[in-house]
Amino acid sequence: MDTHLTSYNFPKGNPGPFDITFKGNYFAKADGYSNLGRKYSDFSVKSLSENIPMGYKSIIICYRLAIIEQGEIITSWNYTGKIKNDEYSGMFHLSTLSPVNRYIPEWDRTISTLSIYKPDATNANLDASTWSDYTKCKQYAIDLSEASTNKFLLSVILETHSWH
């Protein structure tokens, strides 16, 4: 069962993205997670507007591909839908069940985040947490999870929205 409390309680009544029994794989991530949805259309701009307050953030609509824990893929799914012609669509994103601390050199400070940034990332923008290579992204998650008690979520990005 998913023990993660979502930041955005929609679609109503559904669990968060770390629940491995739910039969739906779509979710939104901004500064927290939405619940899982069974359909891409659960995350229309109208639905996002009704459930995620505007603010200085990006929203990514994702489809989960794998949950990784203690160096193992504990479950995985395949995405066979369409990919939009969006800057980040079709790229991959890693995130965690519980926040992790990450030092951001350009800001000269440590942040608490659900996103996993690439090893060479110097900032916390979306480029720093998106991967074009699925295999490298997956292996990075496996390597990190071997030394962690956290769960990792590997997803494909379907679309993004600047939300301000």
Tab-separated table of C-alpha atoms in Angstrom:
chain	number	residue	atom	x	y	z
A	1	MET	CA	0.000	0.000	0.000
A	2	ASP	CA	1.142	3.534	-0.763
A	3	THR	CA	2.109	5.301	2.444
A	4	HIS	CA	2.864	8.567	0.653
A	5	LEU	CA	0.475	11.412	1.319
A	6	THR	CA	-0.116	13.262	-1.929
A	7	SER	CA	0.070	17.034	-2.110
A	8	TYR	CA	-2.796	17.264	-4.612
A	9	ASN	CA	-5.792	15.070	-3.810
A	10	PHE	CA	-7.041	14.390	-7.329
A	11	PRO	CA	-8.294	12.319	-9.033
A	12	LYS	CA	-10.382	11.919	-5.904
A	13	GLY	CA	-10.277	8.628	-4.050
A	14	ASN	CA	-7.200	7.257	-5.834
A	15	PRO	CA	-3.843	6.454	-4.211
A	16	GLY	CA	-0.521	8.175	-4.874
A	17	PRO	CA	2.024	7.088	-7.497
A	18	PHE	CA	3.880	4.611	-5.266
A	19	ASP	CA	0.867	2.312	-4.889
A	20	ILE	CA	1.740	-0.806	-6.876
A	21	THR	CA	-1.769	-2.325	-6.880
A	22	PHE	CA	-3.706	0.542	-8.505
A	23	LYS	CA	-4.646	0.033	-12.162
A	24	GLY	CA	-3.716	3.499	-13.381
A	25	ASN	CA	-0.319	5.033	-14.077
A	26	TYR	CA	-0.835	8.718	-14.884
A	27	PHE	CA	0.002	11.433	-12.355
A	28	ALA	CA	1.011	15.064	-12.044
A	29	LYS	CA	4.040	16.323	-10.155
A	30	ALA	CA	4.720	19.917	-9.199
A	31	ASP	CA	6.104	20.541	-5.723
A	32	GLY	CA	4.415	17.276	-4.745
A	33	TYR	CA	2.423	14.453	-6.293
A	34	SER	CA	-1.179	14.111	-7.384
A	35	ASN	CA	-3.053	10.873	-6.970
A	36	LEU	CA	-2.836	8.335	-9.776
A	37	GLY	CA	-5.283	8.501	-12.656
A	38	ARG	CA	-6.482	5.842	-15.036
A	39	LYS	CA	-6.626	8.201	-18.037
A	40	TYR	CA	-4.347	10.884	-19.427
A	41	SER	CA	-7.411	13.138	-19.614
A	42	ASP	CA	-7.612	13.077	-15.787
A	43	PHE	CA	-4.837	15.705	-15.999
A	44	SER	CA	-6.337	18.205	-18.431
A	45	VAL	CA	-5.460	21.889	-17.994
A	46	LYS	CA	-8.956	22.384	-16.526
A	47	SER	CA	-8.352	19.660	-13.936
A	48	LEU	CA	-4.886	21.024	-13.132
A	49	SER	CA	-6.343	24.530	-12.696
A	50	GLU	CA	-8.985	23.233	-10.301
A	51	ASN	CA	-6.511	21.276	-8.163
A	52	ILE	CA	-3.040	22.845	-8.240
A	53	PRO	CA	-2.709	26.483	-7.142
A	54	MET	CA	-0.791	28.769	-9.466
A	55	GLY	CA	2.677	29.600	-8.250
A	56	TYR	CA	6.262	29.663	-9.360
A	57	LYS	CA	6.533	26.005	-10.376
A	58	SER	CA	6.448	23.612	-13.288
A	59	ILE	CA	3.912	20.830	-13.538
A	60	ILE	CA	4.899	17.628	-15.263
A	61	ILE	CA	2.331	15.086	-16.362
A	62	CYS	CA	3.872	11.635	-16.205
A	63	TYR	CA	3.233	7.967	-16.755
A	64	ARG	CA	5.005	5.740	-14.275
A	65	LEU	CA	7.335	3.109	-15.698
A	66	ALA	CA	9.008	1.535	-12.661
A	67	ILE	CA	9.279	1.606	-8.896
A	68	ILE	CA	12.773	0.861	-7.667
A	69	GLU	CA	13.764	-0.067	-4.138
A	70	GLN	CA	16.981	-1.435	-2.598
A	71	GLY	CA	18.660	-1.910	-5.976
A	72	GLU	CA	15.741	-3.770	-7.567
A	73	ILE	CA	12.876	-2.896	-9.875
A	74	ILE	CA	9.947	-4.024	-7.749
A	75	THR	CA	7.340	-3.424	-10.451
A	76	SER	CA	7.224	-1.926	-13.928
A	77	TRP	CA	4.757	-0.823	-16.600
A	78	ASN	CA	4.979	-0.083	-20.326
A	79	TYR	CA	3.758	3.117	-21.943
A	80	THR	CA	2.255	2.619	-25.393
A	81	GLY	CA	0.419	5.925	-25.794
A	82	LYS	CA	1.280	8.948	-27.877
A	83	ILE	CA	4.000	11.442	-27.006
A	84	LYS	CA	3.249	15.120	-27.620
A	85	ASN	CA	5.605	17.438	-29.421
A	86	ASP	CA	6.656	19.200	-26.207
A	87	GLU	CA	10.187	20.106	-25.131
A	88	TYR	CA	10.302	17.437	-22.414
A	89	SER	CA	7.769	14.919	-23.719
A	90	GLY	CA	9.253	11.468	-24.065
A	91	MET	CA	12.060	12.213	-21.627
A	92	PHE	CA	12.401	10.470	-18.280
A	93	HIS	CA	12.087	11.731	-14.720
A	94	LEU	CA	13.239	10.214	-11.426
A	95	SER	CA	11.600	11.062	-8.137
A	96	THR	CA	11.345	9.667	-4.629
A	97	LEU	CA	8.696	8.706	-2.103
A	98	SER	CA	10.302	10.835	0.616
A	99	PRO	CA	12.176	14.101	0.049
A	100	VAL	CA	15.952	14.003	-0.340
A	101	ASN	CA	18.493	16.744	0.265
A	102	ARG	CA	20.497	17.975	-2.712
A	103	TYR	CA	23.191	20.651	-2.757
A	104	ILE	CA	22.662	23.048	-5.674
A	105	PRO	CA	26.009	24.717	-6.560
A	106	GLU	CA	24.488	27.646	-8.499
A	107	TRP	CA	22.390	28.533	-5.453
A	108	ASP	CA	25.058	27.614	-2.909
A	109	ARG	CA	22.489	25.892	-0.736
A	110	THR	CA	20.887	22.539	-0.050
A	111	ILE	CA	17.272	21.958	-1.015
A	112	SER	CA	14.781	19.287	0.017
A	113	THR	CA	13.219	17.761	-3.091
A	114	LEU	CA	11.335	14.777	-4.478
A	115	SER	CA	13.199	15.078	-7.794
A	116	ILE	CA	16.438	13.242	-8.425
A	117	TYR	CA	18.868	15.409	-10.342
A	118	LYS	CA	21.488	14.147	-12.752
A	119	PRO	CA	24.889	13.654	-11.094
A	120	ASP	CA	26.427	16.659	-12.883
A	121	ALA	CA	23.476	19.026	-12.299
A	122	THR	CA	24.440	22.451	-10.973
A	123	ASN	CA	20.916	23.888	-10.683
A	124	ALA	CA	17.406	22.677	-9.945
A	125	ASN	CA	15.655	23.423	-13.219
A	126	LEU	CA	13.687	20.846	-15.172
A	127	ASP	CA	16.628	20.151	-17.514
A	128	ALA	CA	18.658	19.021	-14.502
A	129	SER	CA	16.099	16.345	-13.584
A	130	THR	CA	15.160	14.998	-17.015
A	131	TRP	CA	16.944	12.235	-18.842
A	132	SER	CA	16.889	11.404	-22.543
A	133	ASP	CA	18.375	7.931	-21.998
A	134	TYR	CA	16.029	5.467	-20.252
A	135	THR	CA	18.773	2.940	-19.523
A	136	LYS	CA	21.058	5.502	-17.849
A	137	CYS	CA	18.164	6.920	-15.843
A	138	LYS	CA	17.091	3.455	-14.687
A	139	GLN	CA	20.642	2.440	-13.755
A	140	TYR	CA	21.169	5.664	-11.797
A	141	ALA	CA	17.998	4.935	-9.816
A	142	ILE	CA	19.083	1.349	-9.150
A	143	ASP	CA	22.526	2.523	-7.990
A	144	LEU	CA	21.083	5.217	-5.691
A	145	SER	CA	18.485	2.876	-4.246
A	146	GLU	CA	21.082	0.298	-3.219
A	147	ALA	CA	22.295	2.649	-0.479
A	148	SER	CA	18.910	4.100	0.426
A	149	THR	CA	15.728	3.160	2.243
A	150	ASN	CA	13.774	5.457	-0.086
A	151	LYS	CA	11.644	4.296	-3.013
A	152	PHE	CA	12.357	5.672	-6.474
A	153	LEU	CA	9.835	6.302	-9.245
A	154	LEU	CA	10.929	6.282	-12.889
A	155	SER	CA	8.437	7.949	-15.225
A	156	VAL	CA	8.117	9.140	-18.781
A	157	ILE	CA	7.143	12.799	-19.143
A	158	LEU	CA	4.051	13.311	-21.283
A	159	GLU	CA	3.826	17.096	-21.048
A	160	THR	CA	4.888	20.054	-18.950
A	161	HIS	CA	3.271	23.325	-17.903
A	162	SER	CA	4.833	26.509	-16.528
A	163	TRP	CA	2.449	27.239	-13.671
A	164	HIS	CA	2.672	30.908	-12.758
